[in-house]
């Protein structure tokens, strides 16, 4: 009964597309936010993606955990880097972050194996 | 593997009933809160229901998103109105609100098609 | 020892300006999000501003409560409409929303008297 | 520059009164919720008040921390009981709960000294 | 289509184990936090476990709700005690706490029947 | 009427000390969590501190924002790095993160000038 994170990420992609069609101006502005974060700067894009994953875990956002676990993998984050970011999330979020961190790790492993 | 929001809403109804039986005084008081919000006033009931949906999205409450998507549909909210409320939620909640907003839209569409 | 909400709102404006200068691309994208929500559509701008205030209360964001209480007043929201939106926030946030709702009402009253 | 928690609690009382006047039906229902929790049952009222304080800390609600620190003191909670409840909050909320827990302890001490 | 909470709790156990292996020092420190809360003190261990469940509900942490519903049952909490703690969570979390509280009750009942 | 972040950080230090005395075992375990995150690993300590600041902003924890702004400065984070981390927080937290991000920037600037 393991969760299929690859499938879950695809559902989120579909939902995102529907959101863009339903609220194009708002989501267009938000896309600019996402793009600005996705480019290298004083911090490189990979580090910022790992940071987004840690925030997702600390905020207990299940869909975001899946989405940013995939993105972190795609940007070349190592499992060790992800684990350290999850440790920061546990510092900032206690037990709930441990639960969502475990989810993040399981998702990352699935994307790495896919 | 699409989520069955109609079924999910029924589960919440059953859980709510169990909560009322287990904690009748507290839930009785809470019912009065819900009823007061559900009636027309300076804001009409439909607008307040859409507002509850936007709050559900911004707070990342999965069950609430399903519950209030159904209620918004039942009170006559249009898809356009829901989309605009989700835009407010994205303003106030960023990426996580986009994820839960996508869920809200998918749920609303299922209730509209049911 | 009453809190000076007018002054607090000005501090937020100054901080916002500093944020725009420090992260112009991200904040530029976010400004588009804000502008899209600030215009009339299927829901009018005033209703969406009241909605943003209710979300601020439910999320327990002190600064946002002050900021959106001012904006709601400036967009012509009545005290009755604000009170009804705060009732929705209490439905969705319980005691903490009652506390931040009280703050929102006090702030709204100060902006109305200023 | 120590914070005056006794004064802060009085402000919350005033804000609460204004909320009740502005939204009497909703706040009347919510009062029933509060009263039901405030009476002895399978858990005694003091334990439930300490629980509300721990939740306030874990949720990072500054005003609630002050309000429920006072209520816990008034219901006879000892400093040791409060400290143990704050430990549960730290388990569930990590660093932020340690910060708000410190605030809760400082508030409790002021109410005990008042 | 009822949710299998016993299975869900096992998944969390597996994820926790993976977290401990991936971040042993952080999770080792966190284990000490958990152990300190799990022992009797000014408040007994059962009461603190029920408190952790109420916090899980108020914070809307789905996995934590399942995890602490199991732990509360294992530490001998009665259904009445759980229900009263959920009432406190509803006081502090409104509608979303009612939704997650219903989940907590359903999970508790499954663990009691297992 | 600018906020004195240096003084605020000192209050948090004092509150932390009181928490350690009141709940030594729990806080001792939590200190190990903090120490593990504070050392270099797959991610260096400075990056993890910036990450903790971004999480503080996304979670809207006022005290944490002050505390981790100071720590980020002390670990050698540049204003540009902080600004980029705040951009990630805005992506993940929308308007509230913009408000708390502005607070983080103002606090960082005060610590840099002190």
PDB file of C-alpha atoms in Angstrom, chain A:
ATOM      1  CA  UNK A   1       0.000   0.000   0.000  1.00  0.00           C
ATOM      2  CA  UNK A   2       2.942   2.355  -0.595  1.00  0.00           C
ATOM      3  CA  UNK A   3       1.973   5.785  -1.880  1.00  0.00           C
ATOM      4  CA  UNK A   4       2.694   6.503  -5.545  1.00  0.00           C
ATOM      5  CA  UNK A   5       4.466   9.865  -5.403  1.00  0.00           C
ATOM      6  CA  UNK A   6       5.136   9.975  -9.144  1.00  0.00           C
ATOM      7  CA  UNK A   7       1.406   9.747  -9.806  1.00  0.00           C
ATOM      8  CA  UNK A   8       0.634  12.255  -7.044  1.00  0.00           C
ATOM      9  CA  UNK A   9       3.036  14.767  -8.615  1.00  0.00           C
ATOM     10  CA  UNK A  10       1.271  14.364 -11.962  1.00  0.00           C
ATOM     11  CA  UNK A  11      -2.093  15.110 -10.339  1.00  0.00           C
ATOM     12  CA  UNK A  12      -0.633  18.290  -8.887  1.00  0.00           C
ATOM     13  CA  UNK A  13       0.636  19.275 -12.345  1.00  0.00           C
ATOM     14  CA  UNK A  14      -2.869  18.800 -13.748  1.00  0.00           C
ATOM     15  CA  UNK A  15      -4.433  20.772 -10.912  1.00  0.00           C
ATOM     16  CA  UNK A  16      -1.873  23.551 -11.435  1.00  0.00           C
ATOM     17  CA  UNK A  17      -2.801  23.741 -15.092  1.00  0.00           C
ATOM     18  CA  UNK A  18      -6.469  24.097 -14.180  1.00  0.00           C
ATOM     19  CA  UNK A  19      -5.578  26.840 -11.686  1.00  0.00           C
ATOM     20  CA  UNK A  20      -3.680  28.757 -14.376  1.00  0.00           C
ATOM     21  CA  UNK A  21      -6.659  28.563 -16.719  1.00  0.00           C
ATOM     22  CA  UNK A  22      -9.107  29.601 -14.011  1.00  0.00           C
ATOM     23  CA  UNK A  23      -7.075  32.518 -12.625  1.00  0.00           C
ATOM     24  CA  UNK A  24      -4.569  33.438 -15.348  1.00  0.00           C
ATOM     25  CA  UNK A  25      -3.479  36.857 -14.068  1.00  0.00           C
ATOM     26  CA  UNK A  26      -2.899  35.794 -10.477  1.00  0.00           C
ATOM     27  CA  UNK A  27      -1.175  32.580 -11.473  1.00  0.00           C
ATOM     28  CA  UNK A  28       0.830  34.449 -14.122  1.00  0.00           C
ATOM     29  CA  UNK A  29       2.183  36.741 -11.423  1.00  0.00           C
ATOM     30  CA  UNK A  30       2.859  33.772  -9.202  1.00  0.00           C
ATOM     31  CA  UNK A  31       4.745  32.075 -12.056  1.00  0.00           C
ATOM     32  CA  UNK A  32       7.114  35.048 -12.105  1.00  0.00           C
ATOM     33  CA  UNK A  33       7.699  34.546  -8.390  1.00  0.00           C
ATOM     34  CA  UNK A  34       8.504  30.881  -8.997  1.00  0.00           C
ATOM     35  CA  UNK A  35      10.796  31.641 -11.936  1.00  0.00           C
ATOM     36  CA  UNK A  36      12.734  34.258  -9.966  1.00  0.00           C
ATOM     37  CA  UNK A  37      13.377  31.732  -7.213  1.00  0.00           C
ATOM     38  CA  UNK A  38      14.303  29.061  -9.753  1.00  0.00           C
ATOM     39  CA  UNK A  39      17.314  30.935 -11.112  1.00  0.00           C
ATOM     40  CA  UNK A  40      20.834  31.129  -9.655  1.00  0.00           C
ATOM     41  CA  UNK A  41      21.710  34.186  -7.627  1.00  0.00           C
ATOM     42  CA  UNK A  42      23.453  34.786  -4.314  1.00  0.00           C
ATOM     43  CA  UNK A  43      22.112  31.303  -3.558  1.00  0.00           C
ATOM     44  CA  UNK A  44      22.076  28.715  -6.340  1.00  0.00           C
ATOM     45  CA  UNK A  45      18.798  27.293  -7.645  1.00  0.00           C
ATOM     46  CA  UNK A  46      19.417  23.843  -6.159  1.00  0.00           C
ATOM     47  CA  UNK A  47      19.903  25.236  -2.651  1.00  0.00           C
ATOM     48  CA  UNK A  48      16.735  27.296  -2.975  1.00  0.00           C
ATOM     49  CA  UNK A  49      14.785  24.253  -4.130  1.00  0.00           C
ATOM     50  CA  UNK A  50      15.991  22.276  -1.103  1.00  0.00           C
ATOM     51  CA  UNK A  51      14.949  25.255   1.013  1.00  0.00           C
ATOM     52  CA  UNK A  52      11.456  25.155  -0.523  1.00  0.00           C
ATOM     53  CA  UNK A  53      11.283  21.465   0.391  1.00  0.00           C
ATOM     54  CA  UNK A  54      12.292  22.185   3.999  1.00  0.00           C
ATOM     55  CA  UNK A  55       9.626  24.900   4.195  1.00  0.00           C
ATOM     56  CA  UNK A  56       7.021  22.497   2.748  1.00  0.00           C
ATOM     57  CA  UNK A  57       7.844  20.012   5.496  1.00  0.00           C
ATOM     58  CA  UNK A  58       7.808  22.609   8.285  1.00  0.00           C
ATOM     59  CA  UNK A  59       4.450  23.928   6.996  1.00  0.00           C
ATOM     60  CA  UNK A  60       2.990  20.400   6.738  1.00  0.00           C
ATOM     61  CA  UNK A  61       1.896  20.837   3.100  1.00  0.00           C
ATOM     62  CA  UNK A  62       1.577  17.281   1.756  1.00  0.00           C
ATOM     63  CA  UNK A  63       1.285  18.202  -1.924  1.00  0.00           C
ATOM     64  CA  UNK A  64       4.165  20.691  -1.683  1.00  0.00           C
ATOM     65  CA  UNK A  65       6.378  18.021  -0.131  1.00  0.00           C
ATOM     66  CA  UNK A  66       5.805  15.784  -3.148  1.00  0.00           C
ATOM     67  CA  UNK A  67       6.193  18.623  -5.649  1.00  0.00           C
ATOM     68  CA  UNK A  68       9.421  20.000  -4.178  1.00  0.00           C
ATOM     69  CA  UNK A  69      10.912  16.540  -3.536  1.00  0.00           C
ATOM     70  CA  UNK A  70      10.630  15.965  -7.287  1.00  0.00           C
ATOM     71  CA  UNK A  71      12.045  19.409  -8.095  1.00  0.00           C
ATOM     72  CA  UNK A  72      14.947  18.957  -5.660  1.00  0.00           C
ATOM     73  CA  UNK A  73      15.805  15.654  -7.320  1.00  0.00           C
ATOM     74  CA  UNK A  74      15.553  17.206 -10.780  1.00  0.00           C
ATOM     75  CA  UNK A  75      17.886  20.049  -9.769  1.00  0.00           C
ATOM     76  CA  UNK A  76      20.528  17.548  -8.657  1.00  0.00           C
ATOM     77  CA  UNK A  77      20.125  17.589  -4.883  1.00  0.00           C
ATOM     78  CA  UNK A  78      21.746  14.610  -3.183  1.00  0.00           C
ATOM     79  CA  UNK A  79      19.925  12.490  -0.596  1.00  0.00           C
ATOM     80  CA  UNK A  80      22.422  13.759   2.011  1.00  0.00           C
ATOM     81  CA  UNK A  81      21.605  17.375   1.249  1.00  0.00           C
ATOM     82  CA  UNK A  82      17.895  16.655   1.453  1.00  0.00           C
ATOM     83  CA  UNK A  83      18.356  14.856   4.775  1.00  0.00           C
ATOM     84  CA  UNK A  84      20.188  17.854   6.235  1.00  0.00           C
ATOM     85  CA  UNK A  85      17.461  20.207   5.101  1.00  0.00           C
ATOM     86  CA  UNK A  86      14.881  17.929   6.709  1.00  0.00           C
ATOM     87  CA  UNK A  87      16.915  18.146   9.927  1.00  0.00           C
ATOM     88  CA  UNK A  88      16.494  21.932   9.841  1.00  0.00           C
ATOM     89  CA  UNK A  89      12.766  21.397   9.325  1.00  0.00           C
ATOM     90  CA  UNK A  90      12.657  19.120  12.390  1.00  0.00           C
ATOM     91  CA  UNK A  91      14.453  21.812  14.420  1.00  0.00           C
ATOM     92  CA  UNK A  92      11.791  24.306  13.329  1.00  0.00           C
ATOM     93  CA  UNK A  93       8.768  21.994  13.339  1.00  0.00           C
ATOM     94  CA  UNK A  94       9.265  19.175  15.873  1.00  0.00           C
ATOM     95  CA  UNK A  95       7.268  15.953  15.541  1.00  0.00           C
ATOM     96  CA  UNK A  96       5.016  17.025  12.675  1.00  0.00           C
ATOM     97  CA  UNK A  97       8.127  17.911  10.662  1.00  0.00           C
ATOM     98  CA  UNK A  98       9.538  14.469  11.424  1.00  0.00           C
ATOM     99  CA  UNK A  99       6.354  12.939   9.993  1.00  0.00           C
ATOM    100  CA  UNK A 100       6.314  15.107   6.846  1.00  0.00           C
ATOM    101  CA  UNK A 101      10.101  14.784   6.592  1.00  0.00           C
ATOM    102  CA  UNK A 102       9.724  11.026   6.421  1.00  0.00           C
ATOM    103  CA  UNK A 103       7.214  11.569   3.622  1.00  0.00           C
ATOM    104  CA  UNK A 104       9.674  13.853   1.826  1.00  0.00           C
ATOM    105  CA  UNK A 105      12.434  11.278   2.055  1.00  0.00           C
ATOM    106  CA  UNK A 106      10.189   8.484   0.770  1.00  0.00           C
ATOM    107  CA  UNK A 107       9.077  10.694  -2.114  1.00  0.00           C
ATOM    108  CA  UNK A 108      12.655  11.702  -2.957  1.00  0.00           C
ATOM    109  CA  UNK A 109      13.669   8.032  -3.025  1.00  0.00           C
ATOM    110  CA  UNK A 110      10.814   7.194  -5.410  1.00  0.00           C
ATOM    111  CA  UNK A 111      11.757   9.982  -7.805  1.00  0.00           C
ATOM    112  CA  UNK A 112      15.408   8.859  -7.676  1.00  0.00           C
ATOM    113  CA  UNK A 113      14.352   5.284  -8.492  1.00  0.00           C
ATOM    114  CA  UNK A 114      11.879   6.244 -11.222  1.00  0.00           C
TER     115      UNK A 114
END
